[in-house]
Amino acid sequence: MFRSAYPAKDRPAYITRYVYADTTLSTHGGTAGKVSVTSEEHTRLQQMAEYLERCCNDLDAAGYDVISITPVISGRTAYTHTETTDIYPGHGYSVTDGLVVTGRLKSLKPNP
């Protein structure tokens, strides 16, 4: 399918990088169906976007095309205290913990 797995100077045909997202303090900001993004979360999302941009630029400079960006998601649970019960089971939500970026060597072309 492809000419060589290591076509130029023993560089791998495909590489992956992980882009980190700081989600250690992430919480659900509202009731089910009304999730708000706090300014702290917005700052972390902006930081992840900057890391992603830097990663894509680094791959391009190294001779790779970015062919996929895949989110890494984890589940969280929010519990609610009410007047009638001590703890309401709450609900689940997901948080993006990071991104997996895959690059393909630019000189690697599929055979016709």
Short mmCIF file of C-alpha atoms in Angstrom, two decimals:
data_model
loop_
_atom_site.label_atom_id
_atom_site.label_comp_id
_atom_site.label_asym_id
_atom_site.label_seq_id
_atom_site.Cartn_x
_atom_site.Cartn_y
_atom_site.Cartn_z
CA MET A 1 0.00 0.00 0.00
CA PHE A 2 2.82 2.43 0.86
CA ARG A 3 6.32 2.47 -0.50
CA SER A 4 8.21 2.13 2.77
CA ALA A 5 7.51 2.32 6.46
CA TYR A 6 10.67 4.42 6.93
CA PRO A 7 11.18 6.27 3.64
CA ALA A 8 13.46 9.16 4.65
CA LYS A 9 16.42 8.90 7.04
CA ASP A 10 14.73 6.25 9.18
CA ARG A 11 11.93 8.58 10.20
CA PRO A 12 8.66 6.82 11.03
CA ALA A 13 5.90 7.13 8.45
CA TYR A 14 3.35 8.02 11.16
CA ILE A 15 3.80 9.65 14.54
CA THR A 16 1.44 10.58 17.36
CA ARG A 17 1.63 13.30 19.97
CA TYR A 18 -0.48 13.85 23.08
CA VAL A 19 -1.74 17.35 23.83
CA TYR A 20 -2.46 17.80 27.53
CA ALA A 21 -5.55 19.52 28.93
CA ASP A 22 -5.57 20.53 32.59
CA THR A 23 -8.85 19.11 33.87
CA THR A 24 -7.86 18.41 37.47
CA LEU A 25 -10.30 21.00 38.83
CA SER A 26 -13.05 20.63 36.25
CA THR A 27 -16.54 20.54 37.71
CA HIS A 28 -20.03 20.59 36.32
CA GLY A 29 -21.24 24.17 36.49
CA GLY A 30 -25.02 23.88 36.63
CA THR A 31 -27.98 21.54 36.49
CA ALA A 32 -28.60 18.88 33.88
CA GLY A 33 -28.96 20.56 30.53
CA LYS A 34 -27.51 23.86 31.76
CA VAL A 35 -23.74 23.53 31.82
CA SER A 36 -21.82 26.77 32.13
CA VAL A 37 -18.15 27.23 31.35
CA THR A 38 -16.36 29.13 34.10
CA SER A 39 -13.62 31.64 33.32
CA GLU A 40 -11.10 29.17 34.78
CA GLU A 41 -12.30 26.45 32.39
CA HIS A 42 -12.22 28.91 29.49
CA THR A 43 -8.58 29.70 30.31
CA ARG A 44 -7.72 25.97 30.34
CA LEU A 45 -9.50 25.44 27.00
CA GLN A 46 -7.55 28.35 25.51
CA GLN A 47 -4.32 26.83 26.82
CA MET A 48 -5.19 23.46 25.24
CA ALA A 49 -5.90 25.22 21.93
CA GLU A 50 -2.48 26.91 22.10
CA TYR A 51 -0.79 23.56 22.84
CA LEU A 52 -2.63 22.02 19.88
CA GLU A 53 -1.52 24.84 17.57
CA ARG A 54 2.09 24.44 18.70
CA CYS A 55 1.92 20.65 18.22
CA CYS A 56 0.52 20.99 14.67
CA ASN A 57 3.15 23.60 13.76
CA ASP A 58 5.93 21.39 15.17
CA LEU A 59 4.70 18.40 13.15
CA ASP A 60 4.57 20.53 9.99
CA ALA A 61 8.11 21.80 10.60
CA ALA A 62 9.30 18.21 11.08
CA GLY A 63 7.86 17.22 7.69
CA TYR A 64 4.53 15.70 8.75
CA ASP A 65 0.94 16.39 7.72
CA VAL A 66 -1.60 16.27 10.53
CA ILE A 67 -4.12 13.61 9.50
CA SER A 68 -6.22 13.30 12.67
CA ILE A 69 -6.95 14.96 15.99
CA THR A 70 -8.82 12.72 18.43
CA PRO A 71 -10.14 13.87 21.81
CA VAL A 72 -9.43 11.84 24.95
CA ILE A 73 -12.59 11.96 27.07
CA SER A 74 -13.27 10.87 30.65
CA GLY A 75 -16.53 10.67 32.56
CA ARG A 76 -17.30 12.52 35.77
CA THR A 77 -20.22 12.48 38.19
CA ALA A 78 -21.79 15.46 39.90
CA TYR A 79 -23.60 15.04 43.23
CA THR A 80 -26.14 17.52 44.53
CA HIS A 81 -27.11 18.26 48.14
CA THR A 82 -30.79 19.11 48.67
CA GLU A 83 -32.92 20.00 51.67
CA THR A 84 -34.90 16.73 51.58
CA THR A 85 -31.96 14.37 51.09
CA ASP A 86 -28.34 14.50 52.05
CA ILE A 87 -26.99 13.51 48.65
CA TYR A 88 -28.81 13.28 45.34
CA PRO A 89 -27.15 10.78 42.99
CA GLY A 90 -26.69 13.52 40.44
CA HIS A 91 -25.72 13.00 36.84
CA GLY A 92 -22.75 12.25 34.64
CA TYR A 93 -20.91 14.43 32.19
CA SER A 94 -17.75 14.18 30.12
CA VAL A 95 -14.55 16.20 30.13
CA THR A 96 -11.90 16.44 27.42
CA ASP A 97 -8.63 15.43 29.10
CA GLY A 98 -6.45 15.91 26.04
CA LEU A 99 -5.99 15.27 22.34
CA VAL A 100 -4.11 12.65 20.33
CA VAL A 101 -2.60 14.17 17.19
CA THR A 102 -1.45 11.86 14.38
CA GLY A 103 0.87 12.95 11.60
CA ARG A 104 1.92 11.29 8.33
CA LEU A 105 5.29 11.94 6.73
CA LYS A 106 4.75 14.38 3.84
CA SER A 107 6.95 12.40 1.47
CA LEU A 108 4.84 9.30 2.07
CA LYS A 109 2.30 8.98 -0.73
CA PRO A 110 -0.03 6.05 -1.39
CA ASN A 111 0.86 3.97 -4.42
CA PRO A 112 -1.46 4.63 -7.40
#
